[in-house]
């Protein structure tokens, strides 16, 4: 017995030593120690804050270059003046607009996330950047959350698997990532000061797990501290999050940088684990030098931050200044990746009587809606992409249907004029808008009448879904419901294509449209991908990464009345950059009362019927699931089943495995996603699918022991194509 323990210990020690040697950030430790020994305090502190808006300093004396950062997450942001947000107006910085986070997540495919990360990295390199400020991966807790379109999913496993793919894809190209925003940045309203009151279990199981996966499984080199507070402490000085969990527990070896303007103190941030204050030096400049001299911050703390920075600097080969920006950022190779992601992200929600794909008989096609011609690379607050090109839905359709059908387009509606900050829209402006809208409607009805099919292309836009503020409603904006109702009276053959990054209220749309397609903010190639799905060149294969509630009040935080919190002026866009005192003083609490019952976990457990469940998405072919078997191996559960494509075209299906623990001693959701796999099946063929679920995925956080536990006993395994429809079910015992 003793011998076995010794052998095991030896194995683990060798394993650990091996991991140390192969970690990409631990290849130059001795060299770094020597460099630090020779540095002055001022030189060290000079590295620990923004030099420019998007860089932090290297060591000039030693020829060690600065670290260059790039927003992320869905395309490399355009170049701006060194100390402002003013664009430089270059030509070479036109980048590929990749589908945004929720679109990537709708692919449910780590391989695609890998390519996405690779594509972003190739472009970042062309621009001379060392670290991408992405993946953005906070849990989509609220359907109204302003950055839902940037984030991945309401589920931690789906978010984590994709973040691992993205991180590996980018870092394999020698481009560092910066996972953001750590942690619990689940709302934009009051993000600059709101405090998350959250149970330890929900924090661990839901909100931290995706970060943990990307740090442990993909060696992510950077993490960005969120603006908000968790357990009463600013994230940027949160010892529990940054030192104890991220570094000590997960073994993170890279740099923690603040969100822009998200630093609030010198000693607190330095001791609390922050490495770099961005973008200025209010707290981690001279004040930090003084704090070290006074003894409030030990020199070892400074040295370890410099070490973290040098680790990243040594791991990432700098791009010479005269090489960067010599070629246009967007390249055919990366545009092809954007197409691939988009084509596998589109979700078919409804298709009565197989109205889609479009048939040869449909000769007269009406395209109606503002989003048919609107580009989505830029808009709203925060990072966007100045894209080299963006194929709109209308352009995509025109190209795909050239010579096959006639397309007539009507705008149908336009976004309402916006009042200036803090002001009301004038009555005259409102009247003018109503007049315009009436004319749009008239034209739309004329175009719809007599068409073989109406493709209504609406949804949200990048002003409606934006960083800095949450939506107040999920209602379709700009009177789209009314317009759809009117169109249905003159032509009932409507397919509604929703261009959006977050859920909308589909009650009216579902009443009047025979088909519903969710096509996201889908990037440079979005219009081509949409046209290929609508025309049936490819079968839709995206699945929802979040739940569509029937109505907003059904979603957990709204149902429990814990969101919205007391409104104090809504969004706070630039946080500490604009008015520091105001944000230091303001207080608001967000109570995460729903605990672990986020998203579908809530709907399934509380028996609330959603409009469309998490994981849902139709195909042009029927898939049949059969022959389920599951067996428990040493460290995993092997789930195997047959998947038959009973249609007449090749198609892909995202197969999903959920597990319930009915005899659990702790509160559990009815079931949770534990594994998934995207599978391609040829027409008429059957494939054997195996999903391997690490038993570790079944862990839960024990709040008494403050540790992960895996319960023994019965595990019910549900298999199917969404979180609410399980053609197969079995049980195993752990
Ligand atoms: C956002 C970050 C972003 C940073 C720099 C902040 O407002 O929250 O996600 O990386 O600005 O643009």
XYZ file of C-alpha atoms and ligand atoms in Angstrom:
746
model
C 0.000 0.000 0.000
C 2.694 2.411 1.097
C 4.659 1.586 -2.024
C 1.685 2.380 -4.270
C 1.220 5.731 -2.597
C 4.894 6.491 -3.081
C 4.717 5.478 -6.711
C 1.650 7.609 -7.243
C 3.333 10.536 -5.543
C 6.351 10.073 -7.791
C 4.093 9.967 -10.831
C 2.320 13.148 -9.884
C 5.581 14.893 -9.071
C 7.061 13.986 -12.434
C 3.785 15.006 -14.040
C 3.910 18.369 -12.294
C 7.568 18.900 -13.158
C 6.828 18.020 -16.768
C 3.905 20.452 -16.835
C 6.200 23.178 -15.486
C 8.712 22.597 -18.233
C 6.200 22.529 -21.043
C 4.128 25.506 -19.934
C 4.696 28.099 -22.656
C 5.137 30.828 -20.051
C 7.804 29.033 -18.031
C 10.575 28.740 -20.570
C 12.727 31.675 -19.476
C 12.472 31.763 -15.692
C 16.219 31.994 -14.961
C 16.752 34.697 -17.543
C 13.809 36.663 -16.159
C 15.224 36.416 -12.633
C 18.490 37.927 -13.863
C 16.716 40.760 -15.664
C 14.644 41.635 -12.606
C 17.774 41.718 -10.436
C 19.223 44.423 -12.625
C 16.149 46.665 -12.752
C 15.426 49.826 -10.779
C 12.104 50.262 -9.013
C 11.108 52.966 -11.510
C 11.895 50.691 -14.441
C 9.758 47.969 -12.952
C 6.772 50.164 -12.203
C 7.039 51.636 -15.688
C 5.875 48.267 -17.007
C 2.831 48.027 -14.755
C 0.508 50.502 -16.429
C -0.606 51.680 -19.845
C 1.999 53.412 -21.953
C -0.512 54.199 -24.679
C -4.215 53.464 -24.915
C -3.407 49.912 -26.053
C 0.160 49.133 -24.964
C 2.236 48.682 -21.847
C 5.960 49.367 -21.701
C 8.826 46.924 -22.135
C 12.378 47.743 -21.011
C 13.917 50.149 -23.483
C 17.433 49.915 -22.025
C 17.481 46.173 -22.742
C 15.697 46.348 -26.081
C 12.671 44.529 -24.651
C 9.666 45.752 -26.648
C 6.337 47.008 -25.322
C 3.336 44.687 -25.185
C 0.745 45.664 -27.806
C -2.904 44.870 -27.046
C -5.803 44.656 -29.510
C -9.550 44.624 -28.978
C -11.121 41.727 -29.564
C -13.157 39.882 -29.363
C -14.725 39.592 -32.855
C -12.158 41.307 -35.067
C -9.020 43.378 -34.640
C -10.066 46.911 -33.768
C -8.897 49.834 -35.909
C -5.823 51.871 -34.942
C -6.406 54.850 -32.707
C -4.335 57.807 -31.562
C -1.934 56.838 -28.768
C -3.877 58.605 -26.047
C -7.445 58.846 -27.288
C -10.196 56.804 -28.924
C -9.875 58.853 -32.099
C -9.303 56.594 -35.148
C -6.220 57.200 -37.249
C -8.109 56.581 -40.465
C -5.643 54.102 -41.957
C -6.366 51.807 -44.874
C -4.254 48.845 -43.782
C -6.180 48.313 -40.523
C -9.340 47.105 -42.253
C -9.956 43.755 -40.612
C -12.205 40.747 -40.938
C -15.392 41.027 -38.927
C -15.826 37.592 -37.383
C -19.274 36.439 -36.227
C -19.754 37.712 -32.676
C -19.602 35.508 -29.559
C -23.137 34.156 -29.491
C -22.820 33.184 -33.182
C -19.591 31.328 -32.508
C -21.289 29.579 -29.605
C -24.215 28.569 -31.826
C -21.787 26.354 -33.776
C -21.200 24.268 -30.633
C -17.886 23.271 -32.119
C -14.458 23.538 -30.465
C -12.765 22.930 -33.820
C -14.487 25.973 -35.268
C -13.586 28.003 -32.178
C -9.981 26.926 -32.753
C -10.078 28.218 -36.329
C -11.729 31.421 -35.128
C -8.888 32.003 -32.638
C -6.370 31.193 -35.360
C -7.971 33.661 -37.761
C -7.983 36.416 -35.141
C -4.336 35.683 -34.350
C -3.227 35.828 -37.984
C -4.786 39.280 -38.281
C -3.440 40.460 -34.924
C 0.070 39.505 -36.055
C -0.313 41.490 -39.277
C -1.036 44.469 -37.065
C 1.896 43.899 -34.746
C -0.227 42.969 -31.740
C 0.924 40.635 -28.983
C -2.297 40.026 -27.081
C -5.939 39.924 -28.185
C -8.404 41.339 -25.653
C -10.711 38.332 -25.995
C -12.361 35.862 -25.732
C -15.191 37.713 -24.015
C -16.843 34.917 -22.079
C -19.052 36.037 -19.230
C -22.119 33.926 -18.640
C -25.235 35.279 -20.367
C -27.313 35.622 -17.237
C -29.861 38.147 -18.548
C -31.581 38.095 -21.941
C -31.217 41.894 -21.867
C -27.485 41.954 -21.024
C -25.869 44.564 -23.273
C -22.911 42.369 -24.248
C -24.799 39.102 -24.734
C -23.839 39.256 -28.416
C -20.137 39.312 -27.485
C -20.339 36.577 -24.894
C -20.678 32.913 -25.673
C -23.413 31.143 -23.747
C -25.564 30.823 -20.649
C -23.911 27.444 -20.029
C -20.436 27.115 -18.489
C -19.444 23.923 -20.308
C -20.328 25.256 -23.751
C -18.593 28.581 -22.950
C -15.542 26.807 -21.561
C -15.087 24.318 -24.397
C -15.274 27.123 -26.960
C -12.950 29.407 -24.974
C -10.414 26.571 -24.818
C -10.685 26.176 -28.607
C -10.304 29.923 -29.210
C -7.346 30.190 -26.830
C -5.475 27.265 -28.360
C -6.219 28.474 -31.873
C -4.772 31.881 -31.137
C -1.852 30.889 -28.928
C -0.757 28.152 -31.374
C -0.122 31.090 -33.739
C 2.009 32.657 -31.014
C -0.614 35.294 -30.213
C -1.632 35.660 -26.556
C -5.283 35.899 -25.523
C -6.792 37.861 -22.648
C -9.903 36.180 -21.257
C -12.438 38.750 -20.147
C -14.059 39.940 -17.906
C -12.970 38.216 -14.713
C -15.495 37.818 -13.150
C -19.305 37.981 -12.979
C -19.621 40.926 -15.380
C -23.125 39.776 -16.250
C -24.760 43.139 -16.647
C -23.751 46.408 -18.276
C -26.015 48.736 -16.304
C -23.989 49.989 -13.372
C -21.132 47.711 -14.378
C -18.663 50.254 -13.060
C -19.693 49.820 -9.460
C -22.292 47.067 -9.057
C -21.479 44.382 -6.506
C -22.346 40.756 -7.215
C -23.804 39.028 -4.164
C -23.447 35.482 -5.293
C -23.230 32.108 -3.624
C -19.879 30.403 -3.639
C -21.429 27.496 -5.471
C -22.953 29.564 -8.299
C -19.707 31.501 -8.590
C -17.683 28.315 -8.975
C -20.017 26.119 -11.003
C -21.476 28.691 -13.355
C -19.448 31.897 -13.575
C -15.836 30.795 -13.026
C -15.816 27.403 -14.731
C -15.301 28.692 -18.307
C -12.299 30.765 -17.170
C -10.923 27.830 -15.223
C -11.130 25.616 -18.306
C -9.341 28.103 -20.570
C -6.602 28.660 -17.982
C -6.044 25.012 -17.109
C -6.668 23.338 -20.464
C -5.270 25.970 -22.825
C -2.689 27.917 -20.765
C -4.336 31.275 -21.475
C -1.685 33.980 -21.106
C -3.877 36.895 -20.072
C -6.965 37.674 -18.021
C -8.797 41.001 -17.788
C -10.261 42.019 -14.426
C -13.920 43.055 -14.679
C -15.243 46.519 -13.773
C -17.680 45.317 -11.115
C -17.252 44.063 -7.577
C -17.651 40.510 -6.328
C -18.330 39.930 -2.636
C -17.845 43.619 -1.938
C -14.420 43.924 -3.576
C -13.533 45.465 -6.921
C -12.498 42.661 -9.268
C -9.246 44.490 -10.043
C -8.191 44.201 -6.405
C -9.980 41.025 -5.507
C -7.498 38.833 -3.646
C -9.872 35.888 -3.615
C -10.468 35.922 -7.370
C -7.034 36.941 -8.591
C -4.538 35.537 -6.113
C -6.261 32.664 -4.432
C -8.367 31.174 -7.204
C -6.786 32.233 -10.497
C -3.122 32.018 -9.546
C -2.822 29.649 -6.602
C -5.592 27.229 -7.379
C -5.633 27.179 -11.163
C -1.914 27.828 -11.635
C -2.319 30.869 -13.901
C 1.123 32.111 -14.989
C 0.257 35.081 -17.198
C -0.783 38.703 -16.691
C -3.898 40.196 -15.171
C -4.745 43.554 -16.694
C -7.481 45.902 -15.590
C -10.455 46.748 -17.757
C -10.064 50.256 -19.180
C -10.471 52.574 -16.226
C -11.303 49.731 -13.891
C -8.513 50.278 -11.340
C -9.482 51.911 -8.058
C -6.493 51.927 -5.743
C -2.739 51.539 -5.590
C -1.992 49.301 -2.633
C -5.275 47.395 -2.947
C -4.751 46.631 -6.634
C -1.052 45.797 -6.212
C -1.593 43.428 -3.299
C -4.911 42.180 -4.679
C -3.232 40.694 -7.730
C -3.516 43.204 -10.599
C -0.420 43.325 -12.833
C -1.208 46.138 -15.255
C -3.417 49.200 -14.885
C -4.948 50.142 -18.255
C -4.847 52.496 -19.961
C -3.312 55.172 -17.696
C -1.156 55.359 -14.595
C -3.353 56.999 -11.976
C -2.738 54.243 -9.458
C 0.104 52.081 -10.682
C 2.539 54.805 -11.702
C 4.269 57.201 -9.305
C 1.798 56.263 -6.557
C 3.017 52.694 -6.751
C 6.672 53.775 -6.608
C 5.812 55.768 -3.482
C 3.903 52.862 -1.958
C 6.897 50.572 -2.379
C 9.212 53.158 -0.859
C 6.912 53.609 2.115
C 6.812 49.859 2.677
C 3.100 49.498 1.939
C 3.802 47.292 -1.084
C 6.698 44.800 -0.805
C 9.244 44.684 -3.613
C 8.522 40.960 -4.120
C 4.996 41.877 -5.177
C 6.369 44.226 -7.827
C 8.908 41.628 -8.951
C 6.285 38.977 -9.438
C 4.236 41.337 -11.638
C 7.287 42.152 -13.745
C 7.934 38.422 -14.012
C 4.391 37.802 -15.272
C 4.825 40.473 -17.930
C 8.229 39.218 -19.027
C 6.891 35.679 -19.255
C 4.336 36.844 -21.809
C 6.889 39.068 -23.526
C 9.333 36.167 -23.927
C 6.651 33.711 -25.030
C 5.307 35.966 -27.771
C 7.722 36.911 -30.536
C 7.361 40.633 -31.159
C 6.501 41.783 -34.663
C 9.076 44.332 -35.854
C 7.535 47.799 -36.181
C 8.525 48.068 -39.841
C 6.812 44.771 -40.649
C 3.514 45.458 -38.853
C 0.740 47.117 -40.853
C 2.395 46.695 -44.223
C -0.428 44.462 -45.479
C -4.196 44.894 -45.164
C -5.386 43.066 -42.022
C -8.242 41.120 -43.606
C -6.992 38.304 -45.830
C -8.758 35.655 -47.946
C -7.601 32.928 -45.550
C -9.223 34.626 -42.563
C -12.325 35.652 -44.499
C -12.836 31.961 -45.299
C -12.780 31.194 -41.566
C -15.385 33.912 -40.966
C -17.583 32.292 -43.630
C -17.201 28.858 -42.103
C -18.188 30.049 -38.623
C -21.175 31.988 -39.988
C -22.421 29.099 -42.125
C -22.508 26.745 -39.144
C -23.991 29.241 -36.694
C -27.343 29.996 -38.322
C -30.254 28.547 -36.355
C -33.519 27.472 -37.955
C -36.209 27.930 -35.300
C -39.367 27.299 -37.263
C -40.080 25.846 -40.702
C -43.783 25.105 -41.178
C -44.558 22.768 -44.079
C -40.910 22.838 -45.104
C -41.233 26.372 -46.493
C -37.448 26.585 -46.506
C -35.212 26.118 -48.377
C -36.376 28.391 -51.163
C -37.512 26.417 -54.188
C -37.031 27.002 -57.897
C -40.726 27.839 -58.126
C -40.249 30.911 -55.963
C -39.535 33.396 -58.698
C -40.661 36.595 -57.020
C -38.964 37.220 -53.701
C -39.741 40.169 -51.461
C -36.961 41.172 -49.072
C -38.160 43.543 -46.375
C -36.380 45.055 -43.411
C -33.706 47.506 -42.374
C -31.271 44.757 -41.395
C -31.213 43.436 -44.963
C -28.866 46.278 -45.871
C -27.376 47.279 -42.516
C -23.754 46.462 -41.666
C -23.016 45.374 -38.108
C -19.227 45.615 -37.776
C -19.467 48.952 -36.003
C -22.132 50.584 -33.855
C -22.988 51.251 -30.256
C -20.369 51.600 -27.574
C -17.140 49.633 -27.335
C -15.009 47.541 -29.596
C -16.168 47.081 -33.158
C -14.489 46.182 -36.402
C -13.682 48.537 -39.243
C -14.136 45.757 -41.700
C -12.628 45.466 -45.179
C -16.059 44.425 -46.424
C -19.298 43.068 -45.050
C -21.745 41.151 -47.220
C -25.229 42.206 -46.113
C -28.166 39.772 -46.273
C -29.559 41.517 -49.354
C -26.227 41.392 -51.182
C -25.809 37.726 -50.294
C -29.260 36.875 -51.627
C -28.812 38.936 -54.784
C -25.609 37.083 -55.580
C -27.005 33.632 -54.781
C -30.263 34.119 -56.698
C -28.892 35.945 -59.722
C -30.705 34.738 -62.829
C -32.911 32.425 -60.757
C -35.411 34.783 -59.129
C -36.313 38.455 -58.967
C -35.739 40.215 -55.671
C -37.654 43.344 -54.725
C -36.482 45.156 -51.635
C -38.312 47.495 -49.277
C -36.770 48.896 -46.110
C -40.006 48.489 -44.139
C -38.880 50.521 -41.123
C -35.908 52.458 -39.871
C -34.362 52.839 -36.426
C -35.972 55.564 -34.352
C -34.025 58.813 -33.953
C -32.162 58.923 -30.665
C -32.431 61.750 -28.208
C -29.239 63.310 -26.903
C -27.970 61.913 -23.604
C -30.366 62.929 -20.819
C -32.848 64.618 -23.178
C -36.244 63.683 -24.587
C -36.930 63.432 -28.275
C -38.868 66.478 -29.501
C -42.482 66.059 -30.556
C -41.631 67.250 -34.040
C -38.910 64.638 -34.420
C -41.352 61.932 -33.303
C -44.017 63.126 -35.762
C -41.524 63.166 -38.582
C -40.480 59.595 -37.696
C -44.085 58.349 -37.664
C -44.648 59.864 -41.073
C -41.590 58.159 -42.480
C -42.583 54.838 -40.910
C -46.052 55.010 -42.498
C -44.450 55.505 -45.909
C -42.040 52.595 -45.336
C -44.930 50.359 -44.388
C -46.924 51.270 -47.482
C -43.978 50.491 -49.714
C -43.311 47.212 -47.895
C -46.890 46.030 -48.314
C -46.719 46.814 -52.023
C -43.560 44.736 -52.367
C -44.953 41.879 -50.261
C -48.208 41.613 -52.151
C -47.933 39.158 -54.996
C -44.484 37.882 -54.029
C -44.004 34.102 -53.842
C -42.305 34.522 -50.480
C -41.436 37.349 -48.095
C -38.036 37.305 -46.423
C -38.385 39.711 -43.527
C -34.912 40.672 -42.310
C -35.156 42.448 -38.979
C -34.068 41.949 -35.391
C -31.794 44.235 -33.401
C -28.738 46.192 -34.442
C -25.471 47.249 -32.813
C -27.049 50.382 -31.320
C -29.788 48.329 -29.673
C -27.386 45.723 -28.282
C -24.367 47.532 -26.922
C -21.661 47.631 -24.332
C -22.307 50.073 -21.493
C -26.044 49.497 -21.074
C -28.540 46.669 -20.959
C -31.721 46.639 -22.989
C -34.842 47.597 -21.047
C -36.958 45.132 -23.017
C -36.534 42.238 -25.433
C -39.379 43.509 -27.610
C -38.391 43.858 -31.259
C -37.603 47.547 -31.741
C -38.937 50.013 -34.325
C -42.477 48.619 -34.596
C -41.377 45.455 -36.362
C -44.167 43.371 -34.797
C -46.823 45.703 -36.222
C -45.179 45.694 -39.619
C -45.016 41.896 -39.676
C -48.692 41.652 -38.783
C -49.584 43.989 -41.619
C -47.425 42.059 -44.091
C -49.063 38.772 -43.057
C -52.409 40.188 -44.135
C -51.227 40.657 -47.703
C -48.880 37.660 -47.881
C -48.816 34.813 -45.342
C -45.653 33.204 -46.768
C -43.245 34.909 -44.417
C -39.811 33.787 -43.292
C -38.529 36.062 -40.533
C -34.749 36.299 -40.390
C -33.642 37.779 -37.104
C -30.281 39.528 -37.121
C -29.381 39.862 -33.435
C -26.896 38.659 -30.855
C -29.304 38.092 -27.978
C -32.838 36.762 -27.491
C -35.838 38.799 -28.622
C -39.512 38.358 -27.825
C -40.773 36.163 -30.667
C -44.418 35.852 -29.689
C -45.764 37.981 -32.528
C -43.171 36.785 -35.036
C -44.060 33.176 -34.294
C -47.751 33.933 -34.837
C -47.333 35.402 -38.265
C -44.171 33.878 -39.773
C -44.099 30.330 -41.132
C -40.350 30.242 -40.872
C -37.937 31.807 -38.372
C -34.175 31.932 -38.836
C -31.692 33.365 -36.325
C -28.707 34.706 -38.180
C -26.729 36.691 -35.566
C -24.293 39.547 -36.071
C -22.586 37.234 -38.460
C -19.547 39.085 -39.720
C -17.899 39.901 -42.988
C -19.378 36.855 -44.748
C -22.719 36.867 -42.918
C -24.844 37.633 -45.998
C -23.247 34.841 -48.036
C -23.730 32.310 -45.243
C -27.367 33.328 -44.806
C -28.061 33.054 -48.542
C -26.460 29.594 -48.647
C -28.729 28.409 -45.840
C -31.903 29.997 -47.240
C -31.296 28.586 -50.718
C -30.517 25.139 -49.345
C -26.912 24.968 -50.512
C -26.206 23.945 -46.914
C -28.524 22.732 -44.206
C -28.825 24.925 -41.113
C -26.911 23.380 -38.209
C -26.610 26.059 -35.499
C -28.140 25.472 -32.072
C -29.165 28.110 -29.550
C -26.450 28.919 -26.995
C -29.095 30.473 -24.734
C -32.778 30.076 -23.881
C -35.475 32.140 -25.575
C -38.037 32.992 -22.925
C -41.663 33.326 -23.963
C -41.582 36.677 -22.197
C -38.825 38.496 -20.355
C -40.474 38.005 -16.948
C -40.019 34.234 -17.295
C -36.238 34.477 -17.146
C -34.767 33.733 -13.713
C -33.434 37.101 -12.512
C -36.596 38.867 -13.706
C -38.900 36.200 -12.274
C -37.211 36.614 -8.893
C -37.305 40.403 -9.079
C -33.567 40.808 -8.597
C -33.010 42.508 -11.938
C -33.225 45.345 -12.827
C -31.830 46.613 -9.555
C -32.571 50.097 -8.294
C -31.904 52.159 -11.394
C -29.293 54.817 -10.916
C -28.989 56.247 -14.354
C -28.459 53.055 -16.294
C -25.220 52.424 -18.119
C -21.918 53.929 -17.154
C -19.931 53.744 -20.232
C -16.420 54.801 -19.458
C -16.447 53.952 -15.810
C -13.456 55.302 -13.956
C -11.979 56.998 -17.000
C -14.557 59.756 -16.962
C -15.488 60.619 -13.452
C -13.554 58.742 -10.878
C -15.121 60.168 -7.757
C -18.604 59.416 -8.970
C -17.796 55.769 -9.496
C -15.819 55.352 -6.312
C -18.838 56.452 -4.340
C -21.737 54.796 -6.117
C -23.145 51.566 -4.804
C -25.566 48.951 -6.031
C -26.049 45.307 -5.256
C -26.933 42.597 -7.719
C -28.357 39.597 -5.907
C -27.751 36.383 -7.792
C -30.685 34.789 -6.006
C -31.310 32.190 -8.703
C -27.954 30.668 -7.723
C -26.961 27.873 -10.066
C -30.346 27.922 -11.834
C -29.139 30.092 -14.720
C -30.655 29.750 -18.190
C -32.115 26.358 -19.091
C -31.260 25.046 -15.632
C -34.027 27.334 -14.358
C -36.622 26.571 -17.040
C -36.133 22.797 -16.808
C -36.112 22.667 -13.009
C -39.018 25.064 -12.453
C -41.065 23.658 -15.352
C -41.266 27.003 -17.125
C -41.818 26.472 -20.837
C -39.481 28.554 -22.955
C -40.294 29.849 -26.413
C -37.254 27.977 -27.760
C -35.022 25.952 -25.461
C -31.258 26.115 -25.088
C -29.623 23.816 -27.625
C -32.543 23.996 -30.049
C -32.229 24.261 -33.822
C -33.875 22.549 -36.794
C -32.307 21.089 -39.909
C -33.537 20.530 -43.455
C -33.288 16.797 -42.781
C -34.888 14.685 -40.055
C -32.357 13.092 -37.702
C -33.129 9.908 -35.837
C -31.394 8.956 -32.588
C -31.253 5.274 -31.556
C -29.280 2.512 -29.783
C -28.060 4.394 -26.737
C -25.543 2.792 -24.462
C -23.473 4.298 -21.675
C -20.645 2.837 -19.676
C -18.568 4.150 -16.840
C -14.815 3.878 -17.363
C -12.094 4.910 -14.928
C -12.276 8.651 -15.417
C -15.065 9.120 -17.935
C -18.512 8.062 -19.053
C -18.659 6.832 -22.633
C -22.006 7.589 -24.230
C -22.626 5.943 -27.596
C -25.625 6.101 -29.925
C -26.586 5.982 -33.584
C -27.532 9.056 -35.535
C -29.368 8.592 -38.819
C -29.816 11.268 -41.449
C -33.203 10.420 -42.947
C -33.186 13.233 -45.449
C -31.874 13.739 -48.946
C -28.897 16.023 -48.322
C -25.780 15.895 -46.174
C -26.293 17.741 -42.914
C -24.690 18.342 -39.528
C -26.307 17.843 -36.159
C -25.141 18.986 -32.736
C -25.810 16.005 -30.495
C -26.109 16.836 -26.806
C -25.784 14.823 -23.604
C -27.372 16.068 -20.374
C -27.059 14.384 -17.001
C -29.413 14.483 -14.026
C -28.625 13.310 -10.490
C -32.045 12.480 -9.042
C -30.700 11.076 -5.753
C -28.315 13.946 -5.075
C -27.972 15.203 -1.519
C -27.670 18.784 -2.712
C -29.895 21.042 -4.791
C -29.460 20.228 -8.467
C -30.911 21.398 -11.730
C -33.094 18.714 -13.312
C -30.243 18.065 -15.716
C -27.158 19.819 -17.013
C -25.185 19.763 -20.245
C -22.214 17.450 -19.763
C -21.066 16.694 -23.293
C -21.832 17.463 -26.927
C -20.603 16.728 -30.382
C -21.216 18.163 -33.841
C -21.528 15.365 -36.362
C -21.783 15.380 -40.174
C -23.971 12.634 -41.670
C -24.468 11.961 -45.368
C -27.982 11.627 -46.801
C -29.566 8.337 -45.821
C -26.602 7.216 -43.719
C -26.245 6.336 -40.055
C -23.221 7.178 -37.909
C -22.153 5.864 -34.552
C -21.503 8.789 -32.221
C -19.428 8.589 -29.068
C -19.420 11.406 -26.543
C -16.806 10.991 -23.836
C -17.697 12.807 -20.647
C -14.912 13.267 -18.110
C -16.321 12.310 -14.711
C -14.844 15.581 -13.493
C -17.617 17.330 -15.458
C -20.042 15.939 -12.884
C -18.435 17.761 -9.990
C -20.375 20.138 -7.767
C -19.087 22.738 -5.331
C -19.516 21.720 -1.706
C -20.133 24.962 0.174
C -19.356 23.431 3.558
C -16.033 21.934 2.565
C -15.263 24.732 0.072
C -14.183 22.044 -2.338
C -15.298 20.116 -5.405
C -17.139 16.831 -4.806
C -18.261 14.083 -7.131
C -21.276 12.253 -5.798
C -21.638 8.510 -6.167
C -24.939 6.990 -7.208
C -27.371 7.168 -10.064
C -26.749 9.375 -13.103
C -29.572 9.707 -15.617
C -28.313 10.322 -19.124
C -30.469 12.228 -21.599
C -29.481 12.400 -25.261
C -30.965 14.509 -28.011
C -30.773 17.560 -30.223
C -31.811 20.181 -27.631
C -32.196 20.696 -23.888
C -35.908 19.936 -23.988
C -36.309 16.952 -26.252
C -34.602 13.680 -25.427
C -35.325 10.774 -27.754
C -32.898 8.630 -25.744
C -32.433 8.097 -22.039
C -30.518 5.647 -19.859
C -28.879 5.369 -16.459
C -25.468 4.552 -15.065
C -24.202 4.261 -11.520
C -21.088 6.023 -10.368
C -14.347 46.941 -22.352
C -13.269 45.900 -22.649
C -12.343 46.416 -23.732
C -11.762 47.741 -23.277
C -10.795 48.356 -24.273
C -13.767 48.313 -22.085
O -14.771 49.282 -22.075
O -15.115 46.517 -21.247
O -13.876 44.697 -23.048
O -11.342 45.484 -24.024
O -12.811 48.667 -23.053
O -11.447 48.792 -25.414
